[in-house]
Amino acid sequence: MQNLMAGKRGLIMGVANQKSIAYGIAENLKKAGAEFALSYAGETLKKRVDPIATELGCPLVFECDVTSDEAIEAAVKEVEKEFGKIDFIVHAIAFADKSGLGGKYYNATRAGFAQAMDISCYSFTAICEKFAPIMNENGSIITLSYLGAERVVPNYNLMGVVKAALEASVKYLACDMGDRGIRVNSISAGPIKTLAASGIGEFRKVLNYNEANAPLKRNVDQDEVGRTAVALLSDLTTGITGENIHVDAGFHVMAMSKDLAVTAE
Ligand code: NAD
Ligand code: 0WE
């Protein structure tokens, strides 16, 4: 893995702290020899992200709230000034208002729906379009998704619908960007205790259920997602685009709880 990403440069969006999935990806990209910039949302995260950038030897760290076209355009300029062209982008960003993450899906509000789609889905499309001119041929772009896009996961609700749209956009973007050799894929990660997850009531139950029912009988971690991300961003996977790879200890293949006693009789 040492030289897999040697000479490759890119941008990682969505590191909030050392528990972020984006941090697990960044650590592994660093190990593989890549060089990258970090972007984060909100001044309050600066004090968390600056030391991480130092640790990982990032030559550029900047704020970028993806709800702003100007911020995304400024990000392209910053990255171009530092690196010229880049080879990869990691999008590890999601947000939905609490009203969209529990109770009934249909209680999502118009404003909450629009905001969750904007931050967690549209931003990926905008980033692909705005960064395309400074991407090298054979570049690779990834985003993060979750099984709730494909099937109903209790309480994931609005985020499930938004991730379904994100996974559909991965396919259309793969088609749009394929003529320049740029690949677009997603990783569907199993549940991992991060800052975003800590805002979810009963997240421990989700972790326990996945651990008990996954074929591998355990949960995954940020490092495992990070290693798959390196594969998708490297030249090991030049034939893969428009794909959604599950890094979930196999949980997604199960149609029923391993313990049939839960509902039998
Ligand atoms: P995290 O809280 O560490 O990361 C989420 C990031 O989104 C944060 O850095 C936050 O600042 C950023 N963000 C929110 N609004 C933003 C905005 N307007 N502009 C820019 N950035 C913004 O949590 P995480 O679990 O590492 O989440 C990363 C990705 O992984 C998300 O897309 C999430 O849906 C996905 N995911 C998480 C899990 C899990 O169980 N933790 C499982 C599958 C997929
Ligand atoms: O994508 C996610 C969660 C993303 C997320 C988390 C929050 C919490 C704080 C988006 N918006 C917010 N808004 C907040 O105010 N995951 C894949 C993690 C997750 O969330 C769940 C899960 C899993 C897994 C919610 C219910 C059930 C399972």
Coordinates of C-alpha atoms and ligand atoms in Angstrom, one line a residue:
M1 CA 0.0 0.0 0.0
Q2 CA 3.1 2.2 0.6
N3 CA 3.2 3.9 -2.9
L4 CA -0.3 3.3 -4.2
M5 CA -1.1 7.0 -4.1
A6 CA 2.4 8.5 -4.6
G7 CA 2.3 11.6 -6.7
K8 CA -1.4 11.9 -6.4
R9 CA -3.0 15.1 -4.9
G10 CA -6.5 15.9 -3.8
L11 CA -9.1 17.4 -1.5
I12 CA -10.8 15.8 1.5
M13 CA -14.1 17.5 2.6
G14 CA -15.8 16.7 5.9
V15 CA -13.2 16.1 8.6
A16 CA -14.8 17.4 11.8
N17 CA -12.5 15.5 14.3
Q18 CA -10.4 12.3 14.7
K19 CA -13.6 10.2 14.7
S20 CA -14.8 11.4 11.3
I21 CA -14.9 8.8 8.5
A22 CA -13.0 11.5 6.5
Y23 CA -10.2 11.3 9.0
G24 CA -9.9 7.5 8.6
I25 CA -9.8 8.1 4.8
A26 CA -7.2 10.9 5.2
E27 CA -4.9 8.8 7.4
N28 CA -4.9 6.0 4.9
L29 CA -4.4 8.3 1.9
K30 CA -1.4 9.8 3.8
K31 CA 0.1 6.3 4.4
A32 CA -0.4 5.5 0.7
G33 CA 1.7 8.6 -0.2
A34 CA -1.0 11.0 -1.3
E35 CA -0.9 14.8 -0.7
F36 CA -4.1 16.6 0.1
A37 CA -5.9 19.7 1.3
L38 CA -8.7 19.6 4.0
S39 CA -11.9 21.6 4.0
Y40 CA -14.3 22.0 6.9
A41 CA -17.6 23.7 7.7
G42 CA -17.7 26.5 10.3
E43 CA -15.1 28.5 12.2
T44 CA -15.7 26.4 15.3
L45 CA -14.2 23.3 13.6
K46 CA -11.0 25.2 12.8
K47 CA -9.4 24.4 16.2
R48 CA -10.1 20.7 15.6
V49 CA -9.0 20.5 11.9
D50 CA -5.9 22.6 12.0
P51 CA -3.9 20.1 14.2
I52 CA -5.1 17.3 12.1
A53 CA -3.8 19.1 9.0
T54 CA -0.5 19.6 10.7
E55 CA -0.3 15.9 11.7
L56 CA -1.1 14.7 8.1
G57 CA 1.2 17.3 6.5
C58 CA -1.5 19.1 4.6
P59 CA -0.3 22.2 2.8
L60 CA -3.8 23.7 2.7
V61 CA -6.7 23.8 5.1
F62 CA -9.7 26.1 4.6
E63 CA -13.3 26.6 5.5
C64 CA -16.0 25.6 2.9
D65 CA -19.7 25.6 3.7
V66 CA -21.1 23.6 0.8
T67 CA -24.5 25.5 0.9
S68 CA -22.6 28.4 -0.7
D69 CA -21.8 28.4 -4.5
E70 CA -19.2 31.2 -3.8
A71 CA -17.5 29.0 -1.1
I72 CA -17.3 26.1 -3.5
E73 CA -15.9 28.4 -6.3
A74 CA -13.4 29.9 -3.8
A75 CA -12.4 26.3 -2.8
V76 CA -11.6 25.5 -6.5
K77 CA -9.4 28.6 -6.7
E78 CA -7.5 27.8 -3.4
V79 CA -6.9 24.2 -4.4
E80 CA -5.8 25.2 -7.9
K81 CA -3.4 27.8 -6.5
E82 CA -1.8 25.2 -4.2
F83 CA -1.7 22.1 -6.5
G84 CA -2.6 23.1 -10.0
K85 CA -4.6 20.0 -11.1
I86 CA -5.8 17.3 -8.7
D87 CA -6.4 13.6 -8.9
F88 CA -9.1 12.9 -6.3
I89 CA -11.9 14.4 -4.1
V90 CA -13.5 12.9 -1.0
H91 CA -17.0 14.2 -0.1
A92 CA -17.9 13.0 3.5
I93 CA -20.6 15.5 4.3
A94 CA -24.2 15.1 5.5
F95 CA -26.8 17.0 7.5
A96 CA -30.5 16.8 8.1
D97 CA -32.5 18.7 10.7
K98 CA -33.5 16.5 13.7
S99 CA -37.1 16.6 12.5
G100 CA -36.0 14.5 9.6
L101 CA -34.3 11.8 11.7
G102 CA -36.9 10.1 13.7
G103 CA -40.7 9.7 14.1
K104 CA -42.4 9.4 10.8
Y105 CA -40.6 10.1 7.5
Y106 CA -43.7 12.0 6.3
N107 CA -43.2 14.5 9.1
A108 CA -40.2 15.9 7.3
T109 CA -40.8 19.6 6.5
R110 CA -40.4 21.3 3.2
A111 CA -37.5 23.4 4.6
G112 CA -35.9 20.4 6.3
F113 CA -36.1 18.4 3.1
A114 CA -34.6 21.1 1.0
Q115 CA -31.8 21.7 3.4
A116 CA -30.9 18.0 3.7
M117 CA -30.9 17.6 -0.1
D118 CA -28.8 20.7 -0.5
I119 CA -26.1 19.8 2.0
S120 CA -26.0 16.0 1.6
C121 CA -26.8 15.5 -2.1
Y122 CA -26.7 18.6 -4.3
S123 CA -23.3 19.6 -2.9
F124 CA -21.7 16.5 -4.4
T125 CA -23.0 17.4 -7.8
A126 CA -21.9 21.0 -7.5
I127 CA -18.5 19.9 -6.4
C128 CA -18.1 17.5 -9.3
E129 CA -19.1 20.3 -11.8
K130 CA -17.0 23.0 -10.2
F131 CA -13.8 20.9 -9.8
A132 CA -14.0 19.1 -13.1
P133 CA -11.8 21.7 -14.9
I134 CA -9.0 21.2 -12.4
M135 CA -9.2 17.4 -12.3
N136 CA -6.6 15.3 -14.1
E137 CA -7.7 12.6 -16.5
N138 CA -8.1 9.3 -14.7
G139 CA -9.1 11.2 -11.5
S140 CA -11.4 9.6 -8.9
I141 CA -14.1 11.1 -6.8
I142 CA -16.0 9.4 -3.9
T143 CA -18.8 10.1 -1.5
L144 CA -20.3 8.3 1.5
S145 CA -23.7 6.7 1.7
Y146 CA -25.6 4.3 3.9
L147 CA -27.9 1.3 3.5
G148 CA -30.9 3.4 4.4
A149 CA -30.8 4.7 0.8
E150 CA -31.7 1.2 -0.5
R151 CA -34.0 -0.1 2.3
V152 CA -36.0 1.3 5.2
V153 CA -33.8 1.7 8.3
P154 CA -36.0 2.9 11.2
N155 CA -35.5 6.6 12.0
Y156 CA -33.0 7.2 9.1
N157 CA -36.1 8.6 7.4
L158 CA -35.3 11.8 5.4
M159 CA -31.6 10.9 5.2
G160 CA -32.5 7.7 3.5
V161 CA -34.4 9.5 0.8
V162 CA -31.5 12.0 0.4
K163 CA -28.9 9.2 0.2
A164 CA -31.0 7.4 -2.5
A165 CA -30.8 10.6 -4.5
L166 CA -27.1 10.8 -3.8
E167 CA -26.6 7.2 -5.0
A168 CA -28.6 8.0 -8.2
S169 CA -26.5 11.1 -8.8
V170 CA -23.3 9.0 -8.5
K171 CA -24.5 7.0 -11.5
Y172 CA -25.4 10.1 -13.6
L173 CA -22.1 11.8 -12.6
A174 CA -20.1 8.7 -13.6
C175 CA -21.7 9.1 -17.0
D176 CA -21.1 12.9 -17.2
M177 CA -17.4 12.6 -16.1
G178 CA -16.5 9.3 -17.8
D179 CA -15.6 10.9 -21.1
R180 CA -12.6 12.6 -19.3
G181 CA -11.7 9.3 -17.6
I182 CA -12.8 10.6 -14.2
R183 CA -14.5 8.0 -12.0
V184 CA -17.3 8.6 -9.5
N185 CA -18.2 6.1 -6.8
S186 CA -19.7 5.8 -3.3
I187 CA -18.9 3.8 -0.3
S188 CA -21.9 2.6 1.7
A189 CA -20.5 2.3 5.2
G190 CA -22.0 0.4 8.1
P191 CA -22.8 2.3 11.3
I192 CA -19.8 3.9 13.0
K193 CA -19.8 6.1 16.1
T194 CA -18.8 9.5 14.8
L195 CA -19.9 13.1 15.7
A196 CA -22.8 12.8 13.2
A197 CA -23.8 9.4 14.7
S198 CA -23.6 10.7 18.3
G199 CA -26.6 13.0 17.5
I200 CA -28.7 10.0 16.9
G201 CA -30.8 8.6 19.8
E202 CA -30.5 4.8 20.2
F203 CA -27.4 4.7 17.9
R204 CA -26.0 2.0 20.3
K205 CA -28.9 -0.2 19.4
V206 CA -28.2 0.2 15.6
L207 CA -24.5 -0.7 16.3
N208 CA -25.6 -3.8 18.3
Y209 CA -28.1 -4.9 15.7
N210 CA -25.5 -4.7 12.9
E211 CA -22.9 -6.4 15.0
A212 CA -25.2 -9.3 15.8
N213 CA -26.5 -9.8 12.3
A214 CA -23.6 -9.0 9.9
P215 CA -22.0 -12.1 8.3
L216 CA -18.7 -11.0 9.8
K217 CA -20.4 -10.7 13.2
R218 CA -18.8 -7.3 14.0
N219 CA -19.0 -3.6 13.0
V220 CA -16.6 -1.8 10.7
D221 CA -14.5 1.2 11.6
Q222 CA -13.1 4.4 10.0
D223 CA -9.9 2.7 9.1
E224 CA -11.6 -0.1 7.1
V225 CA -13.7 2.5 5.2
G226 CA -10.4 4.5 4.7
R227 CA -8.6 1.5 3.2
T228 CA -11.5 0.9 0.7
A229 CA -11.4 4.6 -0.1
V230 CA -7.7 4.4 -1.0
A231 CA -8.5 1.5 -3.3
L232 CA -11.3 3.5 -5.1
L233 CA -9.1 6.6 -5.4
S234 CA -6.0 4.6 -6.6
D235 CA -5.3 3.0 -10.0
L236 CA -6.1 -0.5 -8.6
T237 CA -9.8 0.3 -9.5
T238 CA -9.5 2.0 -12.9
G239 CA -12.4 -0.2 -14.2
I240 CA -14.8 0.8 -11.5
T241 CA -17.2 3.8 -11.8
G242 CA -20.8 4.5 -10.9
E243 CA -20.5 1.9 -8.2
N244 CA -21.7 1.8 -4.6
I245 CA -19.3 -0.4 -2.5
H246 CA -20.7 -1.7 0.8
V247 CA -18.1 -1.6 3.7
D248 CA -20.5 -3.0 6.3
A249 CA -19.2 -6.5 7.3
G250 CA -21.7 -7.9 4.8
F251 CA -24.8 -6.6 6.7
H252 CA -26.6 -5.6 3.5
V253 CA -26.9 -9.1 2.2
M254 CA -29.1 -10.2 5.1
A255 CA -32.8 -10.2 4.5
M256 CA -33.7 -11.5 8.0
S257 CA -32.3 -11.3 11.5
K258 CA -29.8 -14.1 12.3
D259 CA -31.8 -14.8 15.4
L260 CA -35.1 -16.0 14.0
A261 CA -36.5 -16.3 17.5
V262 CA -36.9 -12.5 17.5
T263 CA -40.1 -12.7 15.6
A264 CA -40.8 -16.4 15.1
E265 CA -44.2 -17.8 16.4
Ligands
NAD1 P1 -18.9 13.6 10.9 O1 -19.8 14.4 11.8 O2 -17.5 13.4 11.4 O3 -18.8 14.2 9.4 C1 -19.9 14.9 8.8 C2 -19.3 16.2 8.3 O4 -20.3 16.9 7.5 C3 -18.8 17.1 9.3 O5 -17.4 17.4 9.1 C4 -19.6 18.4 9.1 O6 -18.9 19.6 9.4 C5 -19.9 18.3 7.6 N1 -20.9 19.2 7.2 C6 -22.2 19.3 7.7 N2 -22.8 20.4 7.1 C7 -21.9 20.9 6.2 C8 -21.9 22.0 5.3 N3 -23.0 22.8 5.1 N4 -20.8 22.3 4.5 C9 -19.7 21.5 4.7 N5 -19.6 20.5 5.5 C10 -20.7 20.2 6.3 O7 -19.7 12.2 10.6 P2 -19.4 11.0 9.7 O8 -20.1 9.9 10.2 O9 -17.9 10.8 9.5 O10 -20.1 11.4 8.3 C11 -19.4 11.5 7.1 C12 -20.2 10.9 6.0 O11 -20.4 9.5 6.2 C13 -21.7 11.5 5.9 O12 -22.0 11.6 4.5 C14 -22.5 10.4 6.5 O13 -23.8 10.4 6.0 C15 -21.7 9.2 6.0 N6 -22.0 7.9 6.7 C16 -21.8 7.8 8.1 C17 -22.1 6.6 8.7 C18 -22.0 6.5 10.2 O14 -22.5 5.5 10.8 N7 -21.2 7.3 10.9 C19 -22.4 5.5 8.0 C20 -22.5 5.6 6.6 C21 -22.3 6.8 6.0
0WE2 O1 -25.7 9.6 7.6 C1 -25.7 9.3 8.8 C2 -26.1 10.4 9.8 C3 -25.9 11.8 9.3 C4 -26.5 12.8 10.1 C5 -26.5 12.9 11.5 C6 -27.1 13.9 12.2 C7 -27.1 14.0 13.7 C8 -27.2 15.4 14.2 C9 -27.2 13.9 9.4 N1 -27.8 14.9 10.1 C10 -27.7 14.9 11.4 N2 -28.3 16.0 12.1 C11 -28.2 16.2 13.4 O2 -28.8 17.2 13.9 N3 -25.5 8.0 9.2 C12 -25.4 7.0 8.2 C13 -25.4 7.6 10.6 C14 -26.7 7.0 11.0 O3 -27.8 7.8 11.4 C15 -28.8 7.0 11.7 C16 -28.5 5.7 11.5 C17 -27.2 5.7 11.1 C18 -26.3 4.5 10.7 C19 -30.1 7.4 12.1 C20 -31.1 6.4 12.4 C21 -30.7 5.1 12.2 C22 -29.5 4.7 11.8

